[in-house]
mmCIF file of C-alpha atoms in Angstrom:
data_model
loop_
_atom_site.group_PDB
_atom_site.id
_atom_site.type_symbol
_atom_site.label_atom_id
_atom_site.label_comp_id
_atom_site.label_asym_id
_atom_site.label_seq_id
_atom_site.Cartn_x
_atom_site.Cartn_y
_atom_site.Cartn_z
ATOM 1 C CA MET A 1 -0.264 -0.316 0.057
ATOM 2 C CA LYS A 2 1.102 3.298 -1.230
ATOM 3 C CA LEU A 3 1.268 5.979 1.725
ATOM 4 C CA ASN A 4 2.524 9.448 1.167
ATOM 5 C CA GLU A 5 5.739 9.086 2.171
ATOM 6 C CA ARG A 6 7.296 12.402 1.661
ATOM 7 C CA SER A 7 4.292 14.436 3.003
ATOM 8 C CA VAL A 8 4.465 12.685 6.222
ATOM 9 C CA ALA A 9 8.148 12.765 6.768
ATOM 10 C CA HIS A 10 7.970 16.482 6.270
ATOM 11 C CA TYR A 11 5.012 16.902 8.819
ATOM 12 C CA ALA A 12 7.291 14.691 11.323
ATOM 13 C CA THR A 13 10.302 16.933 10.988
ATOM 14 C CA CYS A 14 8.766 20.322 10.373
ATOM 15 C CA ASN A 15 8.614 22.780 12.852
ATOM 16 C CA SER A 16 5.099 22.071 14.353
ATOM 17 C CA PRO A 17 5.371 21.382 17.992
ATOM 18 C CA ALA A 18 5.157 17.668 19.574
ATOM 19 C CA ASP A 19 3.132 16.218 21.756
ATOM 20 C CA HIS A 20 6.055 14.389 23.548
ATOM 21 C CA ALA A 21 9.525 13.844 22.589
ATOM 22 C CA GLY A 22 12.702 11.653 23.869
ATOM 23 C CA PHE A 23 14.533 8.749 23.594
ATOM 24 C CA LEU A 24 13.178 5.194 24.458
ATOM 25 C CA ARG A 25 14.692 1.792 23.245
ATOM 26 C CA LYS A 26 12.818 -0.250 20.961
ATOM 27 C CA GLN A 27 12.349 -4.032 21.453
ATOM 28 C CA VAL A 28 14.154 -5.372 17.814
ATOM 29 C CA GLU A 29 12.433 -8.671 17.146
ATOM 30 C CA ARG A 30 14.762 -11.591 16.002
ATOM 31 C CA HIS A 31 12.975 -14.016 14.437
ATOM 32 C CA HIS A 32 15.986 -15.414 12.262
ATOM 33 C CA VAL A 33 15.664 -19.419 13.915
ATOM 34 C CA HIS A 34 19.402 -18.844 15.148
ATOM 35 C CA HIS A 35 18.334 -15.886 16.867
ATOM 36 C CA HIS A 36 17.028 -15.820 20.080
ATOM 37 C CA GLY A 37 16.731 -13.711 23.335
ATOM 38 C CA THR A 38 15.743 -9.500 22.178
ATOM 39 C CA SER A 39 17.727 -6.922 21.924
ATOM 40 C CA TYR A 40 16.693 -2.981 21.877
ATOM 41 C CA GLN A 41 17.870 -0.206 19.856
ATOM 42 C CA ARG A 42 17.812 3.382 21.106
ATOM 43 C CA HIS A 43 15.907 5.638 18.859
ATOM 44 C CA TRP A 44 14.824 9.180 19.170
ATOM 45 C CA PHE A 45 11.104 9.495 19.260
ATOM 46 C CA VAL A 46 8.633 12.607 18.186
ATOM 47 C CA LEU A 47 4.707 12.179 19.059
ATOM 48 C CA LYS A 48 3.088 13.999 16.968
ATOM 49 C CA GLY A 49 -0.805 13.864 17.280
ATOM 50 C CA ASN A 50 -1.773 9.942 16.763
ATOM 51 C CA LEU A 51 1.914 9.343 14.784
ATOM 52 C CA LEU A 52 4.887 8.064 16.944
ATOM 53 C CA PHE A 53 7.897 8.740 14.711
ATOM 54 C CA TYR A 54 10.976 7.349 15.633
ATOM 55 C CA PHE A 55 14.548 8.574 14.327
ATOM 56 C CA GLU A 56 18.085 7.159 14.568
ATOM 57 C CA GLU A 57 19.305 10.551 16.111
ATOM 58 C CA ARG A 58 17.734 13.580 17.580
ATOM 59 C CA GLU A 59 19.157 15.302 14.617
ATOM 60 C CA SER A 60 18.181 13.390 11.843
ATOM 61 C CA ARG A 61 16.903 14.426 9.028
ATOM 62 C CA GLU A 62 13.883 12.163 8.896
ATOM 63 C CA PRO A 63 12.442 9.527 10.353
ATOM 64 C CA VAL A 64 14.072 5.847 10.183
ATOM 65 C CA GLY A 65 10.128 4.864 11.118
ATOM 66 C CA LEU A 66 6.388 5.517 12.400
ATOM 67 C CA VAL A 67 3.789 3.799 14.399
ATOM 68 C CA VAL A 68 0.127 4.812 13.860
ATOM 69 C CA LEU A 69 -1.334 4.716 17.064
ATOM 70 C CA GLU A 70 -5.252 3.744 16.070
ATOM 71 C CA GLY A 71 -6.950 0.946 17.395
ATOM 72 C CA CYS A 72 -4.057 0.250 20.070
ATOM 73 C CA THR A 73 -3.758 0.202 23.620
ATOM 74 C CA VAL A 74 -0.729 0.945 25.940
ATOM 75 C CA GLU A 75 0.076 -0.919 28.657
ATOM 76 C CA LEU A 76 3.419 -1.204 31.348
ATOM 77 C CA CYS A 77 4.736 -4.818 30.398
ATOM 78 C CA GLU A 78 6.846 -7.107 32.817
ATOM 79 C CA ALA A 79 10.129 -7.707 30.293
ATOM 80 C CA THR A 80 13.218 -8.320 31.562
ATOM 81 C CA GLU A 81 13.434 -4.698 31.866
ATOM 82 C CA GLU A 82 12.586 -2.573 33.796
ATOM 83 C CA PHE A 83 10.675 0.595 32.776
ATOM 84 C CA ALA A 84 9.007 -0.850 29.813
ATOM 85 C CA PHE A 85 5.911 -0.533 28.015
ATOM 86 C CA ALA A 86 4.300 -2.279 25.186
ATOM 87 C CA ILE A 87 1.700 -0.794 22.291
ATOM 88 C CA ARG A 88 -0.235 -3.216 21.431
ATOM 89 C CA PHE A 89 -2.737 -3.231 18.840
ATOM 90 C CA ASP A 90 -6.808 -4.836 19.239
ATOM 91 C CA ASP A 91 -6.362 -6.111 15.951
ATOM 92 C CA ALA A 92 -5.675 -9.834 16.855
ATOM 93 C CA GLY A 93 -1.780 -11.101 15.454
ATOM 94 C CA ALA A 94 -0.523 -8.049 15.526
ATOM 95 C CA ARG A 95 2.532 -7.191 16.833
ATOM 96 C CA ALA A 96 3.869 -5.463 20.162
ATOM 97 C CA TYR A 97 5.709 -2.296 20.118
ATOM 98 C CA VAL A 98 8.071 -2.594 22.924
ATOM 99 C CA LEU A 99 9.339 0.322 24.156
ATOM 100 C CA VAL A 100 11.832 1.233 26.939
ATOM 101 C CA ALA A 101 12.132 4.172 29.250
ATOM 102 C CA ASP A 102 15.283 6.133 30.697
ATOM 103 C CA GLY A 103 13.218 6.345 33.865
ATOM 104 C CA GLN A 104 10.410 6.259 36.201
ATOM 105 C CA ALA A 105 9.138 9.339 35.404
ATOM 106 C CA ALA A 106 10.173 9.103 31.690
ATOM 107 C CA MET A 107 7.699 6.024 31.178
ATOM 108 C CA GLU A 108 5.228 7.369 33.222
ATOM 109 C CA ALA A 109 4.807 10.370 30.900
ATOM 110 C CA TRP A 110 5.016 8.195 27.454
ATOM 111 C CA VAL A 111 2.252 6.037 28.733
ATOM 112 C CA LYS A 112 0.236 8.866 29.166
ATOM 113 C CA ALA A 113 0.635 10.975 26.441
ATOM 114 C CA LEU A 114 0.224 8.124 24.184
ATOM 115 C CA SER A 115 -2.536 6.459 25.764
ATOM 116 C CA ARG A 116 -4.147 9.683 25.297
ATOM 117 C CA ALA A 117 -2.967 9.720 21.313
ATOM 118 C CA SER A 118 -5.629 8.400 19.273
ATOM 119 C CA PHE A 119 -8.053 10.565 16.756
ATOM 120 C CA ASP A 120 -10.744 8.925 18.219
ATOM 121 C CA TYR A 121 -9.459 10.555 21.988
ATOM 122 C CA MET A 122 -9.178 13.454 20.489
ATOM 123 C CA ARG A 123 -12.394 13.340 18.591
ATOM 124 C CA LEU A 124 -14.372 12.184 22.247
ATOM 125 C CA VAL A 125 -12.517 15.213 24.331
ATOM 126 C CA VAL A 126 -13.512 17.959 21.430
ATOM 127 C CA ARG A 127 -17.792 16.086 21.745
ATOM 128 C CA GLU A 128 -18.082 16.995 24.558
ATOM 129 C CA LEU A 129 -16.860 20.073 25.395
ATOM 130 C CA GLU A 130 -18.871 21.129 22.301
ATOM 131 C CA LYS A 131 -21.608 19.857 24.401
ATOM 132 C CA GLN A 132 -20.884 21.651 27.598
ATOM 133 C CA LEU A 133 -20.471 24.934 25.726
ATOM 134 C CA GLU A 134 -24.100 24.539 23.883
ATOM 135 C CA GLU A 135 -25.059 23.668 27.891
ATOM 136 C CA ALA A 136 -23.529 27.090 28.774
ATOM 137 C CA CYS A 137 -24.921 29.189 25.968
ATOM 138 C CA LYS A 138 -28.065 27.695 26.963
ATOM 139 C CA SER A 139 -27.858 28.254 30.852
ATOM 140 C CA LEU A 140 -26.817 31.775 30.228
ATOM 141 C CA ALA A 141 -29.654 32.421 27.526
ATOM 142 C CA ALA A 142 -32.375 31.408 29.764
ATOM 143 C CA CYS A 143 -31.078 33.477 32.819
ATOM 144 C CA HIS A 144 -31.272 36.274 30.201
ATOM 145 C CA LYS A 145 -35.211 35.745 29.684
ATOM 146 C CA ALA A 146 -35.701 36.670 33.154
ATOM 147 C CA PRO A 147 -36.734 40.943 32.858
ATOM 148 C CA TRP A 148 -33.848 42.753 32.343
ATOM 149 C CA ARG A 149 -32.605 44.694 35.495
ATOM 150 C CA SER A 150 -30.269 47.045 35.777
ATOM 151 C CA SER A 151 -27.742 45.029 38.137
ATOM 152 C CA SER A 152 -27.647 42.689 35.385
ATOM 153 C CA SER A 153 -23.830 41.935 34.526
ATOM 154 C CA SER A 154 -23.327 39.579 31.955
ATOM 155 C CA SER A 155 -20.120 39.818 30.219
ATOM 156 C CA SER A 156 -20.658 38.272 26.890
ATOM 157 C CA GLY A 157 -22.518 39.934 24.379
ATOM 158 C CA ARG A 158 -25.288 42.529 24.271
ATOM 159 C CA LYS A 159 -29.018 42.903 25.174
ATOM 160 C CA ARG A 160 -31.583 44.613 23.351
ATOM 161 C CA HIS A 161 -34.810 45.180 24.042
ATOM 162 C CA LEU A 162 -37.861 46.010 22.087
ATOM 163 C CA SER A 163 -39.614 48.854 23.973
ATOM 164 C CA ASN A 164 -43.094 50.389 23.263
ATOM 165 C CA PRO A 165 -43.144 51.552 19.496
ATOM 166 C CA ALA A 166 -45.862 54.173 20.562
ATOM 167 C CA LEU A 167 -43.775 55.821 22.719
ATOM 168 C CA GLN A 168 -40.051 56.324 21.027
ATOM 169 C CA PRO A 169 -38.526 55.056 18.169
ATOM 170 C CA PRO A 170 -36.538 50.923 17.852
ATOM 171 C CA GLN A 171 -33.058 51.805 19.632
ATOM 172 C CA GLU A 172 -30.211 49.648 20.138
ATOM 173 C CA LYS A 173 -29.303 50.661 23.785
ATOM 174 C CA PRO A 174 -31.516 48.664 26.034
ATOM 175 C CA THR A 175 -34.820 50.592 27.959
ATOM 176 C CA THR A 176 -37.363 48.875 30.423
ATOM 177 C CA LEU A 177 -38.575 45.831 29.229
ATOM 178 C CA GLU A 178 -42.436 46.279 28.346
ATOM 179 C CA ASN A 179 -45.224 44.881 26.856
ATOM 180 C CA GLY A 180 -44.087 41.459 27.013
ATOM 181 C CA TYR A 181 -41.487 41.749 24.543
ATOM 182 C CA SER A 182 -39.274 39.203 25.194
ATOM 183 C CA THR A 183 -34.970 39.870 25.386
ATOM 184 C CA TRP A 184 -33.146 38.776 22.546
ATOM 185 C CA SER A 185 -30.271 38.125 24.019
ATOM 186 C CA SER A 186 -29.204 34.272 23.114
ATOM 187 C CA GLY A 187 -26.991 35.307 20.206
ATOM 188 C CA GLY A 188 -25.145 37.545 22.629
ATOM 189 C CA CYS A 189 -22.872 34.573 24.020
ATOM 190 C CA VAL A 190 -22.493 33.558 19.964
ATOM 191 C CA THR A 191 -21.180 37.201 18.833
ATOM 192 C CA GLY A 192 -19.868 37.914 22.196
ATOM 193 C CA GLY A 193 -17.504 34.603 22.180
ATOM 194 C CA ALA A 194 -16.853 35.330 18.698
ATOM 195 C CA THR A 195 -15.386 38.656 19.535
ATOM 196 C CA CYS A 196 -13.381 37.916 22.501
ATOM 197 C CA THR A 197 -12.262 35.017 20.835
ATOM 198 C CA ASP A 198 -10.821 37.343 17.838
ATOM 199 C CA HIS A 199 -9.185 39.481 20.487
ATOM 200 C CA ASP A 200 -7.882 36.972 23.096
ATOM 201 C CA MET A 201 -6.320 34.910 20.823
ATOM 202 C CA GLY A 202 -5.080 37.308 18.279
ATOM 203 C CA GLN A 203 -6.634 35.109 15.214
ATOM 204 C CA THR A 204 -8.663 36.560 12.666
ATOM 205 C CA LYS A 205 -11.128 34.109 13.386
ATOM 206 C CA PRO A 206 -12.097 30.692 15.415
ATOM 207 C CA PRO A 207 -12.227 27.402 13.587
ATOM 208 C CA PRO A 208 -15.437 26.580 11.563
ATOM 209 C CA LEU A 209 -17.303 23.781 14.229
ATOM 210 C CA PRO A 210 -15.986 19.976 13.579
ATOM 211 C CA PRO A 211 -19.757 18.403 11.410
ATOM 212 C CA ARG A 212 -22.007 17.436 14.089
ATOM 213 C CA ARG A 213 -20.875 13.916 13.947
ATOM 214 C CA ARG A 214 -23.073 10.619 14.837
ATOM 215 C CA LEU A 215 -22.632 9.480 18.295
ATOM 216 C CA ALA A 216 -22.791 5.789 17.022
ATOM 217 C CA ALA A 217 -20.512 4.246 14.833
ATOM 218 C CA SER A 218 -20.346 6.150 11.552
ATOM 219 C CA SER A 219 -21.719 3.807 8.643
ATOM 220 C CA ALA A 220 -19.130 3.019 5.849
ATOM 221 C CA THR A 221 -21.052 5.353 3.450
ATOM 222 C CA GLY A 222 -23.184 8.515 2.728
ATOM 223 C CA SER A 223 -22.742 11.608 3.989
ATOM 224 C CA PRO A 224 -22.460 13.423 7.660
ATOM 225 C CA ALA A 225 -25.229 14.407 9.468
ATOM 226 C CA PRO A 226 -27.660 17.202 8.941
ATOM 227 C CA ASP A 227 -24.725 19.917 7.182
ATOM 228 C CA LEU A 228 -24.358 23.181 8.836
ATOM 229 C CA SER A 229 -25.158 26.259 6.818
ATOM 230 C CA SER A 230 -22.540 28.566 6.285
ATOM 231 C CA ALA A 231 -23.953 31.076 8.654
ATOM 232 C CA MET A 232 -23.175 28.601 11.636
ATOM 233 C CA LEU A 233 -19.564 27.570 10.400
ATOM 234 C CA GLU A 234 -18.379 30.940 12.655
ATOM 235 C CA SER A 235 -20.563 29.892 15.660
ATOM 236 C CA PRO A 236 -19.605 27.468 18.649
ATOM 237 C CA VAL A 237 -23.411 26.174 19.207
ATOM 238 C CA SER A 238 -24.729 24.056 17.155
ATOM 239 C CA PRO A 239 -28.219 25.160 14.534
ATOM 240 C CA GLU A 240 -30.075 22.362 16.486
ATOM 241 C CA THR A 241 -30.349 23.968 20.049
ATOM 242 C CA ILE A 242 -29.871 28.108 19.192
ATOM 243 C CA CYS A 243 -29.079 29.760 15.460
ATOM 244 C CA PHE A 244 -28.229 32.842 16.185
ATOM 245 C CA SER A 245 -29.659 33.871 12.504
ATOM 246 C CA LYS A 246 -32.760 32.507 12.618
ATOM 247 C CA LEU A 247 -33.858 34.529 16.052
ATOM 248 C CA HIS A 248 -32.078 37.671 14.354
ATOM 249 C CA ASN A 249 -34.278 37.323 11.871
ATOM 250 C CA TRP A 250 -37.055 36.793 13.376
ATOM 251 C CA TYR A 251 -36.790 39.727 16.008
ATOM 252 C CA GLY A 252 -35.421 41.480 13.216
ATOM 253 C CA GLN A 253 -39.447 41.048 11.189
ATOM 254 C CA GLU A 254 -40.806 41.972 14.183
ATOM 255 C CA ILE A 255 -38.686 45.519 14.216
ATOM 256 C CA ALA A 256 -39.249 46.018 10.613
ATOM 257 C CA VAL A 257 -42.988 46.259 11.303
ATOM 258 C CA LEU A 258 -42.501 48.036 14.483
ATOM 259 C CA ARG A 259 -40.549 50.773 12.371
ATOM 260 C CA ARG A 260 -43.099 51.280 9.297
ATOM 261 C CA GLU A 261 -45.625 51.193 12.069
ATOM 262 C CA TRP A 262 -43.351 54.228 13.876
ATOM 263 C CA GLN A 263 -42.769 55.749 10.841
ATOM 264 C CA GLU A 264 -46.122 56.100 9.660
ATOM 265 C CA SER A 265 -47.801 57.563 13.366
ATOM 266 C CA GLN A 266 -44.539 60.223 12.557
ATOM 267 C CA LYS A 267 -46.224 60.779 9.250
ATOM 268 C CA LYS A 268 -49.471 61.582 10.748
ATOM 269 C CA GLY A 269 -48.283 63.442 13.727
ATOM 270 C CA HIS A 270 -45.618 65.615 11.613
ATOM 271 C CA PRO A 271 -47.626 66.636 8.326
ATOM 272 C CA MET B 1 10.531 5.455 6.416
ATOM 273 C CA ARG B 2 9.308 2.207 7.923
ATOM 274 C CA TYR B 3 5.284 2.166 9.309
ATOM 275 C CA ASN B 4 3.141 0.030 10.545
ATOM 276 C CA GLU B 5 1.003 -1.354 7.582
ATOM 277 C CA ARG B 6 -0.671 -4.017 8.853
ATOM 278 C CA GLU B 7 -2.362 -1.649 11.518
ATOM 279 C CA LEU B 8 -2.956 0.791 8.893
ATOM 280 C CA LEU B 9 -5.010 -1.601 6.756
ATOM 281 C CA SER B 10 -6.585 -2.349 9.612
ATOM 282 C CA LEU B 11 -7.565 1.282 10.048
ATOM 283 C CA ALA B 12 -8.928 1.407 6.172
ATOM 284 C CA ARG B 13 -11.397 -1.659 7.172
ATOM 285 C CA GLN B 14 -12.819 0.511 10.017
ATOM 286 C CA PRO B 15 -16.370 1.986 9.703
ATOM 287 C CA ALA B 16 -15.608 5.557 7.745
ATOM 288 C CA GLU B 17 -16.059 9.269 8.253
ATOM 289 C CA LYS B 18 -17.027 9.534 4.502
ATOM 290 C CA ALA B 19 -17.143 6.784 1.952
ATOM 291 C CA ALA B 20 -17.517 7.481 -1.906
ATOM 292 C CA GLU B 21 -16.813 6.283 -5.622
ATOM 293 C CA ILE B 22 -14.891 9.144 -6.826
ATOM 294 C CA ARG B 23 -12.776 9.810 -10.157
ATOM 295 C CA MET B 24 -9.259 10.451 -8.655
ATOM 296 C CA SER B 25 -5.792 10.794 -10.279
ATOM 297 C CA VAL B 26 -2.481 10.907 -8.807
ATOM 298 C CA PRO B 27 0.369 13.418 -9.406
ATOM 299 C CA LYS B 28 2.507 10.989 -11.696
ATOM 300 C CA LYS B 29 3.425 12.288 -15.552
ATOM 301 C CA GLY B 30 0.402 10.667 -17.732
ATOM 302 C CA SER B 31 -2.177 10.088 -14.958
ATOM 303 C CA VAL B 32 -5.289 10.230 -15.534
ATOM 304 C CA LEU B 33 -9.121 9.622 -13.645
ATOM 305 C CA LYS B 34 -9.986 6.196 -12.260
ATOM 306 C CA LYS B 35 -12.743 5.408 -10.689
ATOM 307 C CA ARG B 36 -11.576 4.510 -7.267
ATOM 308 C CA LEU B 37 -13.123 3.860 -3.545
ATOM 309 C CA VAL B 38 -12.726 6.983 -1.480
ATOM 310 C CA LYS B 39 -12.790 6.264 2.390
ATOM 311 C CA LEU B 40 -12.039 8.627 5.132
ATOM 312 C CA VAL B 41 -10.901 7.521 7.974
ATOM 313 C CA VAL B 42 -9.608 9.709 10.778
ATOM 314 C CA ASN B 43 -6.966 12.154 9.668
ATOM 315 C CA PHE B 44 -6.390 9.282 6.626
ATOM 316 C CA LEU B 45 -7.984 9.075 3.112
ATOM 317 C CA PHE B 46 -7.652 5.763 1.537
ATOM 318 C CA TYR B 47 -8.680 5.231 -1.956
ATOM 319 C CA PHE B 48 -9.309 1.811 -3.357
ATOM 320 C CA ARG B 49 -10.105 -0.460 -6.703
ATOM 321 C CA THR B 50 -13.677 -0.448 -6.165
ATOM 322 C CA ASP B 51 -13.955 -4.424 -6.615
ATOM 323 C CA GLU B 52 -10.475 -4.797 -4.060
ATOM 324 C CA ALA B 53 -10.895 -5.036 -0.205
ATOM 325 C CA GLU B 54 -7.322 -3.424 0.200
ATOM 326 C CA PRO B 55 -6.626 0.146 -0.666
ATOM 327 C CA ILE B 56 -3.629 0.927 -3.387
ATOM 328 C CA GLY B 57 -2.880 3.807 -0.951
ATOM 329 C CA ALA B 58 -3.289 6.144 2.149
ATOM 330 C CA LEU B 59 -2.849 9.897 2.420
ATOM 331 C CA LEU B 60 -2.213 11.353 5.772
ATOM 332 C CA LEU B 61 -4.250 14.470 6.187
ATOM 333 C CA GLU B 62 -2.055 16.645 7.933
ATOM 334 C CA HIS B 63 -0.537 19.941 6.537
ATOM 335 C CA CYS B 64 -2.404 19.459 3.205
ATOM 336 C CA LYS B 65 -4.292 22.051 1.508
ATOM 337 C CA ILE B 66 -8.045 20.906 -0.037
ATOM 338 C CA THR B 67 -8.683 23.292 -3.370
ATOM 339 C CA LYS B 68 -12.404 23.827 -4.904
ATOM 340 C CA GLU B 69 -10.917 23.319 -8.650
ATOM 341 C CA GLU B 70 -13.361 23.285 -11.568
ATOM 342 C CA GLU B 71 -17.024 22.060 -11.275
ATOM 343 C CA ASN B 72 -17.228 18.703 -9.395
ATOM 344 C CA VAL B 73 -13.448 18.965 -8.999
ATOM 345 C CA PHE B 74 -11.150 19.339 -5.472
ATOM 346 C CA SER B 75 -7.376 18.552 -4.980
ATOM 347 C CA ILE B 76 -5.203 17.622 -2.269
ATOM 348 C CA SER B 77 -1.842 18.887 -2.389
ATOM 349 C CA PHE B 78 1.015 19.259 0.598
ATOM 350 C CA ILE B 79 2.508 21.666 2.188
ATOM 351 C CA GLU B 80 5.918 21.368 1.126
ATOM 352 C CA GLU B 81 5.050 20.678 -2.466
ATOM 353 C CA PRO B 82 2.092 22.432 -3.503
ATOM 354 C CA GLU B 83 2.364 21.562 -7.300
ATOM 355 C CA ARG B 84 1.767 17.926 -6.965
ATOM 356 C CA LYS B 85 -1.821 17.453 -6.577
ATOM 357 C CA TYR B 86 -3.922 14.406 -5.585
ATOM 358 C CA CYS B 87 -7.084 15.614 -8.353
ATOM 359 C CA PHE B 88 -10.715 14.241 -7.498
ATOM 360 C CA GLN B 89 -13.924 14.528 -9.703
ATOM 361 C CA CYS B 90 -17.009 13.918 -7.889
ATOM 362 C CA ALA B 91 -20.623 13.142 -9.425
ATOM 363 C CA THR B 92 -22.088 16.124 -8.362
ATOM 364 C CA GLU B 93 -20.972 19.741 -7.119
ATOM 365 C CA GLU B 94 -23.035 18.908 -3.603
ATOM 366 C CA GLN B 95 -20.897 16.263 -3.399
ATOM 367 C CA CYS B 96 -18.329 17.765 -4.361
ATOM 368 C CA GLN B 97 -18.652 20.584 -1.376
ATOM 369 C CA GLU B 98 -18.922 18.211 0.852
ATOM 370 C CA TRP B 99 -15.874 16.669 0.230
ATOM 371 C CA VAL B 100 -14.195 19.715 0.394
ATOM 372 C CA GLU B 101 -15.580 20.570 3.762
ATOM 373 C CA ALA B 102 -15.245 17.160 5.219
ATOM 374 C CA LEU B 103 -11.509 17.386 4.627
ATOM 375 C CA LYS B 104 -10.770 20.665 5.431
ATOM 376 C CA ARG B 105 -11.701 19.343 8.718
ATOM 377 C CA ALA B 106 -10.195 16.011 8.784
ATOM 378 C CA SER B 107 -6.587 16.903 10.172
ATOM 379 C CA TYR B 108 -5.777 16.186 13.589
ATOM 380 C CA GLU B 109 -4.366 19.810 13.972
ATOM 381 C CA PHE B 110 -7.728 20.532 12.928
ATOM 382 C CA LEU B 111 -9.281 18.738 15.860
ATOM 383 C CA ARG B 112 -6.986 20.077 18.018
ATOM 384 C CA ARG B 113 -7.168 23.798 17.383
ATOM 385 C CA SER B 114 -11.248 23.041 18.103
ATOM 386 C CA LEU B 115 -10.744 21.821 20.848
ATOM 387 C CA ILE B 116 -8.346 24.441 22.378
ATOM 388 C CA PHE B 117 -11.357 26.978 21.055
ATOM 389 C CA TYR B 118 -13.660 25.457 23.017
ATOM 390 C CA ARG B 119 -11.980 24.867 26.013
ATOM 391 C CA ASN B 120 -11.343 28.471 25.992
ATOM 392 C CA GLU B 121 -14.660 29.610 25.299
ATOM 393 C CA ILE B 122 -16.368 26.991 28.096
ATOM 394 C CA GLN B 123 -13.460 29.062 30.639
ATOM 395 C CA LYS B 124 -14.392 32.705 29.696
ATOM 396 C CA MET B 125 -18.465 31.558 30.151
ATOM 397 C CA THR B 126 -18.022 29.593 33.255
ATOM 398 C CA GLY B 127 -15.028 30.653 34.354
ATOM 399 C CA LYS B 128 -13.843 27.128 34.769
ATOM 400 C CA ASP B 129 -11.686 25.102 32.834
ATOM 401 C CA PRO B 130 -13.566 21.773 31.772
ATOM 402 C CA LEU B 131 -10.701 19.664 31.117
ATOM 403 C CA GLU B 132 -10.458 19.811 34.612
ATOM 404 C CA GLN B 133 -12.643 17.530 35.111
ATOM 405 C CA TYR B 134 -10.709 14.614 33.167
ATOM 406 C CA GLY B 135 -7.499 15.661 34.839
ATOM 407 C CA ILE B 136 -5.922 16.594 31.665
ATOM 408 C CA SER B 137 -5.429 20.407 31.912
ATOM 409 C CA GLU B 138 -1.960 20.127 31.880
ATOM 410 C CA GLU B 139 -1.017 18.130 28.814
ATOM 411 C CA ALA B 140 0.765 19.106 26.751
ATOM 412 C CA ARG B 141 -1.426 18.578 23.331
ATOM 413 C CA PHE B 142 -4.135 20.676 24.961
ATOM 414 C CA GLN B 143 -2.340 23.987 25.487
ATOM 415 C CA LEU B 144 -3.248 27.436 23.542
ATOM 416 C CA GLY B 145 0.461 27.993 23.421
ATOM 417 C CA ALA B 146 1.825 30.763 21.272
ATOM 418 C CA HIS B 147 4.224 28.640 19.671
ATOM 419 C CA ARG B 148 1.148 26.424 18.009
ATOM 420 C CA LEU B 149 0.583 26.319 14.792
#
């Protein structure tokens, strides 16, 4: 099977930071009938994402080898060597990679780093945070549905209240809640968040939302779950719960009507 | 470079994010578009002859650029060799867009950036680091470092 090796090697050696790196001794398998026992070869190992590269020397330009870390577990092993651990693959009959660290601390650090290296694990954590962010936005929106008080102190987003059109034209600044118009604020967490992120992180925009993934194992064919409209690409919240643009449009219609009524009443009042 | 081909082949048999029959060409002189079964699994894109169980090849989707080319067509190229393009001709423009979006988000690095973004947002909104409960807040891979790409 071909692999885009040049690009993979480039990824290994480019200056994107590694998740972990260090010297390890790797068990070399001897299958020759006259060779028994195990020997170890020392390599410089670099972990990037779900890929474990190893180099002849720390300064080597190209990796000697690569272990793709999907579908595997990392465990301590009772080899004759101290500080040994193994990467074992679920696939029956697959070989295990036995690695030996320089000391207890190094071994523990590697085992920790490697056991969290899989793409699946990362995806799990992202999904969980996605959910938590939705819940945080929801509860923020829920507490904004209460009548506006001057002491309210939400740091993110703006609150907009629709005032009685007969008294004054709709304005951006918050006024006393009247006539049962609910506040428009759930979009606040989205815009506020996005703005703060742009400022704080110094990037031009937050990364687009990863597609909503199915919770069960994916099927082999077919496109992913309901696609996101391009408007939602900037939003950290999925469209199924809070859709900023929909809310905005809905309240916008109401404002357009109120504005028209106010303009007409102005015309009548000032010939 | 040695790699664990057996495990990669096993990965190719896993449930895919996306799979479809798409006409594909590789960046080799004289290469023509050929119908392939293209399968996205984690950050790898496998491609098979349509009647074979084992993939012809795999593309690691890190540091790559997904470009929408002409109608129904997109390409994948890698950062160090931008002229060498893998081209994919889809059946419809819609399918093409879907694949472009999916592939742009397929890298581990993209996932990492998303995680850092969510972590940051939740921390701002709730004042709490959401990774603390899992005991992983200090892990290098989750840090928002200035040096991270």
